[in-house]
Tab-separated table of N, CA, C and O in Angstrom:
chain	number	residue	atom	x	y	z
A	1	MET	N	24.061	-1.431	-27.820
A	1	MET	CA	23.718	-1.829	-26.471
A	1	MET	C	22.207	-1.819	-26.267
A	1	MET	O	21.661	-2.754	-25.716
A	2	LEU	N	21.551	-0.751	-26.690
A	2	LEU	CA	20.110	-0.651	-26.540
A	2	LEU	C	19.410	-1.741	-27.335
A	2	LEU	O	18.408	-2.305	-26.894
A	3	HIS	N	19.948	-2.051	-28.515
A	3	HIS	CA	19.367	-3.104	-29.350
A	3	HIS	C	19.431	-4.460	-28.634
A	3	HIS	O	18.500	-5.253	-28.714
A	4	THR	N	20.506	-4.703	-27.913
A	4	THR	CA	20.655	-5.957	-27.169
A	4	THR	C	19.596	-6.058	-26.060
A	4	THR	O	19.010	-7.120	-25.837
A	5	LEU	N	19.341	-4.937	-25.370
A	5	LEU	CA	18.319	-4.938	-24.329
A	5	LEU	C	16.936	-5.204	-24.903
A	5	LEU	O	16.144	-5.948	-24.342
A	6	TRP	N	16.625	-4.580	-26.042
A	6	TRP	CA	15.313	-4.792	-26.671
A	6	TRP	C	15.171	-6.226	-27.158
A	6	TRP	O	14.087	-6.814	-27.068
A	7	ALA	N	16.259	-6.791	-27.630
A	7	ALA	CA	16.190	-8.156	-28.152
A	7	ALA	C	16.010	-9.172	-27.022
A	7	ALA	O	15.369	-10.200	-27.208
A	8	SER	N	16.552	-8.891	-25.824
A	8	SER	CA	16.449	-9.836	-24.727
A	8	SER	C	15.155	-9.683	-23.932
A	8	SER	O	14.821	-10.532	-23.133
A	9	THR	N	14.425	-8.593	-24.149
A	9	THR	CA	13.166	-8.366	-23.444
A	9	THR	C	12.043	-9.073	-24.185
A	9	THR	O	11.842	-8.862	-25.369
A	10	PRO	N	11.289	-9.932	-23.465
A	10	PRO	CA	10.190	-10.622	-24.141
A	10	PRO	C	9.056	-9.649	-24.465
A	10	PRO	O	8.864	-8.671	-23.752
A	11	PRO	N	8.328	-9.918	-25.500
A	11	PRO	CA	7.208	-9.035	-25.848
A	11	PRO	C	6.108	-9.132	-24.780
A	11	PRO	O	6.014	-10.119	-24.061
A	12	PRO	N	5.266	-8.099	-24.663
A	12	PRO	CA	4.196	-8.114	-23.657
A	12	PRO	C	3.254	-9.304	-23.874
A	12	PRO	O	2.967	-9.695	-24.996
A	13	GLY	N	2.802	-9.866	-22.774
A	13	GLY	CA	1.893	-10.996	-22.853
A	13	GLY	C	2.592	-12.332	-22.815
A	13	GLY	O	1.976	-13.350	-22.541
A	14	GLU	N	3.871	-12.364	-23.071
A	14	GLU	CA	4.629	-13.613	-23.037
A	14	GLU	C	5.154	-13.813	-21.616
A	14	GLU	O	5.735	-12.923	-21.020
A	15	GLU	N	4.933	-15.000	-21.053
A	15	GLU	CA	5.343	-15.254	-19.679
A	15	GLU	C	6.832	-15.585	-19.594
A	15	GLU	O	7.395	-16.159	-20.520
A	16	LEU	N	7.421	-15.214	-18.464
A	16	LEU	CA	8.831	-15.498	-18.226
A	16	LEU	C	8.969	-16.837	-17.514
A	16	LEU	O	8.134	-17.216	-16.697
A	17	ASP	N	10.027	-17.532	-17.802
A	17	ASP	CA	10.320	-18.789	-17.120
A	17	ASP	C	10.872	-18.457	-15.734
A	17	ASP	O	11.908	-17.802	-15.617
A	18	PRO	N	10.192	-18.865	-14.647
A	18	PRO	CA	10.663	-18.491	-13.311
A	18	PRO	C	12.037	-19.059	-12.975
A	18	PRO	O	12.729	-18.549	-12.098
A	19	ASN	N	12.473	-20.100	-13.658
A	19	ASN	CA	13.801	-20.653	-13.411
A	19	ASN	C	14.904	-19.769	-13.986
A	19	ASN	O	16.047	-19.858	-13.566
A	20	LEU	N	14.560	-18.943	-14.949
A	20	LEU	CA	15.558	-18.069	-15.561
A	20	LEU	C	15.611	-16.698	-14.883
A	20	LEU	O	16.543	-15.942	-15.107
A	21	VAL	N	14.620	-16.371	-14.085
A	21	VAL	CA	14.525	-15.040	-13.491
A	21	VAL	C	14.733	-15.117	-11.977
A	21	VAL	O	14.027	-14.526	-11.208
A	22	THR	N	15.711	-15.844	-11.544
A	22	THR	CA	16.033	-15.944	-10.122
A	22	THR	C	17.362	-15.246	-9.861
A	22	THR	O	18.173	-15.079	-10.771
A	23	PRO	N	17.581	-14.826	-8.634
A	23	PRO	CA	18.844	-14.158	-8.333
A	23	PRO	C	20.044	-15.094	-8.427
A	23	PRO	O	21.165	-14.646	-8.630
A	24	GLY	N	19.818	-16.370	-8.241
A	24	GLY	CA	20.906	-17.336	-8.388
A	24	GLY	C	21.885	-17.322	-7.241
A	24	GLY	O	21.613	-16.831	-6.153
A	25	VAL	N	23.041	-17.864	-7.512
A	25	VAL	CA	24.085	-18.012	-6.490
A	25	VAL	C	24.631	-16.655	-6.067
A	25	VAL	O	24.894	-16.421	-4.889
A	26	VAL	N	24.766	-15.737	-7.009
A	26	VAL	CA	25.310	-14.419	-6.684
A	26	VAL	C	24.367	-13.681	-5.735
A	26	VAL	O	24.799	-13.087	-4.744
A	27	GLY	N	23.082	-13.734	-6.012
A	27	GLY	CA	22.108	-13.087	-5.135
A	27	GLY	C	22.107	-13.698	-3.746
A	27	GLY	O	22.020	-12.991	-2.735
A	28	PHE	N	22.198	-15.021	-3.675
A	28	PHE	CA	22.257	-15.691	-2.373
A	28	PHE	C	23.521	-15.284	-1.627
A	28	PHE	O	23.473	-14.983	-0.426
A	29	ALA	N	24.643	-15.256	-2.313
A	29	ALA	CA	25.915	-14.907	-1.665
A	29	ALA	C	25.880	-13.471	-1.137
A	29	ALA	O	26.331	-13.208	-0.012
A	30	LEU	N	25.338	-12.548	-1.909
A	30	LEU	CA	25.266	-11.157	-1.453
A	30	LEU	C	24.313	-11.014	-0.270
A	30	LEU	O	24.604	-10.289	0.688
A	31	THR	N	23.187	-11.694	-0.306
A	31	THR	CA	22.237	-11.637	0.800
A	31	THR	C	22.844	-12.249	2.059
A	31	THR	O	22.701	-11.706	3.162
A	32	PHE	N	23.527	-13.363	1.912
A	32	PHE	CA	24.184	-14.011	3.052
A	32	PHE	C	25.269	-13.111	3.641
A	32	PHE	O	25.374	-12.960	4.859
A	33	ALA	N	26.063	-12.490	2.774
A	33	ALA	CA	27.130	-11.588	3.236
A	33	ALA	C	26.535	-10.394	3.969
A	33	ALA	O	27.061	-9.975	5.020
A	34	LEU	N	25.452	-9.849	3.467
A	34	LEU	CA	24.793	-8.726	4.125
A	34	LEU	C	24.263	-9.139	5.496
A	34	LEU	O	24.402	-8.393	6.471
A	35	ALA	N	23.690	-10.327	5.591
A	35	ALA	CA	23.188	-10.824	6.875
A	35	ALA	C	24.338	-10.999	7.871
A	35	ALA	O	24.196	-10.656	9.057
A	36	VAL	N	25.464	-11.514	7.434
A	36	VAL	CA	26.626	-11.693	8.314
A	36	VAL	C	27.130	-10.347	8.808
A	36	VAL	O	27.429	-10.180	9.999
A	37	VAL	N	27.198	-9.368	7.927
A	37	VAL	CA	27.660	-8.035	8.317
A	37	VAL	C	26.707	-7.428	9.345
A	37	VAL	O	27.150	-6.836	10.339
A	38	VAL	N	25.406	-7.576	9.149
A	38	VAL	CA	24.438	-7.023	10.095
A	38	VAL	C	24.580	-7.694	11.462
A	38	VAL	O	24.560	-7.019	12.497
A	39	VAL	N	24.740	-9.006	11.493
A	39	VAL	CA	24.901	-9.719	12.762
A	39	VAL	C	26.172	-9.243	13.469
A	39	VAL	O	26.164	-9.005	14.684
A	40	LEU	N	27.257	-9.081	12.749
A	40	LEU	CA	28.500	-8.609	13.366
A	40	LEU	C	28.353	-7.188	13.905
A	40	LEU	O	28.876	-6.862	14.980
A	41	LEU	N	27.642	-6.332	13.185
A	41	LEU	CA	27.420	-4.972	13.665
A	41	LEU	C	26.559	-4.957	14.924
A	41	LEU	O	26.821	-4.176	15.852
A	42	VAL	N	25.560	-5.804	14.992
A	42	VAL	CA	24.713	-5.873	16.182
A	42	VAL	C	25.528	-6.365	17.377
A	42	VAL	O	25.411	-5.817	18.483
A	43	ILE	N	26.350	-7.376	17.183
A	43	ILE	CA	27.199	-7.876	18.272
A	43	ILE	C	28.128	-6.781	18.768
A	43	ILE	O	28.298	-6.586	19.974
A	44	ASP	N	28.734	-6.031	17.859
A	44	ASP	CA	29.634	-4.949	18.245
A	44	ASP	C	28.876	-3.851	18.987
A	44	ASP	O	29.367	-3.323	19.992
A	45	MET	N	27.673	-3.516	18.526
A	45	MET	CA	26.881	-2.476	19.178
A	45	MET	C	26.511	-2.888	20.600
A	45	MET	O	26.607	-2.089	21.529
A	46	VAL	N	26.109	-4.136	20.789
A	46	VAL	CA	25.752	-4.621	22.123
A	46	VAL	C	26.967	-4.561	23.045
A	46	VAL	O	26.865	-4.146	24.209
A	47	ARG	N	28.127	-4.943	22.532
A	47	ARG	CA	29.348	-4.899	23.343
A	47	ARG	C	29.672	-3.465	23.773
A	47	ARG	O	30.012	-3.212	24.927
A	48	ARG	N	29.528	-2.530	22.847
A	48	ARG	CA	29.823	-1.130	23.181
A	48	ARG	C	28.823	-0.566	24.184
A	48	ARG	O	29.199	0.188	25.092
A	49	ILE	N	27.550	-0.904	24.049
A	49	ILE	CA	26.530	-0.409	24.981
A	49	ILE	C	26.780	-0.973	26.373
A	49	ILE	O	26.664	-0.257	27.372
A	50	ARG	N	27.136	-2.255	26.465
A	50	ARG	CA	27.437	-2.840	27.772
A	50	ARG	C	28.638	-2.151	28.416
A	50	ARG	O	28.660	-1.908	29.625
A	51	ARG	N	29.653	-1.841	27.609
A	51	ARG	CA	30.843	-1.165	28.136
A	51	ARG	C	30.469	0.216	28.672
A	51	ARG	O	30.919	0.620	29.752
A	52	ILE	N	29.637	0.949	27.944
A	52	ILE	CA	29.223	2.283	28.386
A	52	ILE	C	28.415	2.190	29.670
A	52	ILE	O	28.617	2.977	30.605
A	53	ASN	N	27.491	1.231	29.744
A	53	ASN	CA	26.682	1.073	30.963
A	53	ASN	C	27.560	0.694	32.156
A	53	ASN	O	27.332	1.170	33.277
A	54	HIS	N	28.553	-0.151	31.928
A	54	HIS	CA	29.451	-0.554	33.014
A	54	HIS	C	30.257	0.647	33.510
A	54	HIS	O	30.402	0.846	34.727
A	55	ARG	N	30.762	1.450	32.594
A	55	ARG	CA	31.534	2.632	32.992
A	55	ARG	C	30.659	3.608	33.760
A	55	ARG	O	31.108	4.225	34.741
A	56	ALA	N	29.416	3.776	33.346
A	56	ALA	CA	28.507	4.684	34.051
A	56	ALA	C	28.240	4.181	35.467
A	56	ALA	O	28.202	4.981	36.418
A	57	ALA	N	28.054	2.876	35.629
A	57	ALA	CA	27.812	2.311	36.956
A	57	ALA	C	29.037	2.501	37.854
A	57	ALA	O	28.899	2.840	39.038
A	58	VAL	N	30.218	2.298	37.302
A	58	VAL	CA	31.446	2.482	38.088
A	58	VAL	C	31.594	3.949	38.483
A	58	VAL	O	31.943	4.255	39.635
A	59	ASN	N	31.314	4.870	37.567
A	59	ASN	CA	31.407	6.300	37.888
A	59	ASN	C	30.407	6.687	38.970
A	59	ASN	O	30.730	7.478	39.869
A	60	GLU	N	29.187	6.143	38.916
A	60	GLU	CA	28.196	6.438	39.950
A	60	GLU	C	28.668	5.920	41.311
A	60	GLU	O	28.503	6.592	42.332
A	61	ARG	N	29.229	4.726	41.319
A	61	ARG	CA	29.718	4.150	42.573
A	61	ARG	C	30.856	4.996	43.140
A	61	ARG	O	30.908	5.268	44.347
A	62	LEU	N	31.784	5.420	42.289
A	62	LEU	CA	32.891	6.259	42.760
A	62	LEU	C	32.388	7.606	43.278
A	62	LEU	O	32.884	8.110	44.290
A	63	ASP	N	31.412	8.195	42.596
A	63	ASP	CA	30.844	9.460	43.054
A	63	ASP	C	30.156	9.295	44.406
A	63	ASP	O	30.263	10.155	45.284
A	64	ALA	N	29.443	8.185	44.587
A	64	ALA	CA	28.766	7.930	45.863
A	64	ALA	C	29.791	7.738	46.976
A	64	ALA	O	29.601	8.254	48.093
A	65	GLU	N	30.870	7.011	46.714
A	65	GLU	CA	31.913	6.819	47.722
A	65	GLU	C	32.590	8.137	48.067
A	65	GLU	O	32.895	8.415	49.228
A	66	GLU	N	32.811	8.971	47.049
A	66	GLU	CA	33.444	10.261	47.266
A	66	GLU	C	32.533	11.173	48.091
A	66	GLU	O	32.998	11.872	49.003
A	67	ALA	N	31.242	11.136	47.804
A	67	ALA	CA	30.296	11.944	48.560
A	67	ALA	C	30.219	11.458	50.006
A	67	ALA	O	30.128	12.269	50.952
A	68	ALA	N	30.247	10.153	50.207
A	68	ALA	CA	30.209	9.597	51.555
A	68	ALA	C	31.474	9.969	52.329
A	68	ALA	O	31.417	10.274	53.528
A	69	ALA	N	32.598	9.988	51.650
A	69	ALA	CA	33.861	10.354	52.293
A	69	ALA	C	33.841	11.831	52.682
A	69	ALA	O	34.345	12.214	53.744
A	70	ASP	N	33.251	12.678	51.835
A	70	ASP	CA	33.162	14.103	52.159
A	70	ASP	C	32.246	14.333	53.341
A	70	ASP	O	32.491	15.216	54.168
A	71	ASP	N	31.162	13.561	53.460
A	71	ASP	CA	30.239	13.709	54.578
A	71	ASP	C	30.902	13.269	55.887
A	71	ASP	O	30.630	13.832	56.944
A	72	ASP	N	31.746	12.235	55.824
A	72	ASP	CA	32.423	11.750	57.025
A	72	ASP	C	33.446	12.764	57.541
A	72	ASP	O	33.690	12.852	58.740
A	73	LYS	N	34.033	13.537	56.636
A	73	LYS	CA	35.039	14.531	57.044
A	73	LYS	C	34.385	15.690	57.787
A	73	LYS	O	35.013	16.322	58.622
A	74	ASP	N	33.153	15.983	57.451
A	74	ASP	CA	32.471	17.123	58.092
A	74	ASP	C	32.011	16.771	59.435
A	74	ASP	O	32.086	16.571	60.417
């Protein structure tokens, strides 16, 4: 195995062909998949934050109504 790695490594000073040293289709597919996953996670995070903010606003409104009702009873 080590011999195969040494044989495929060019000697120092020899330039590499840039067409042979690209990530290719596999690299593009993995990068694209990672980008899709990140976008989906951001969409989910925004949805959850909006839900939490909405629940907090509803709780504040209910607390204010409850406090107003208690003041009216006194």
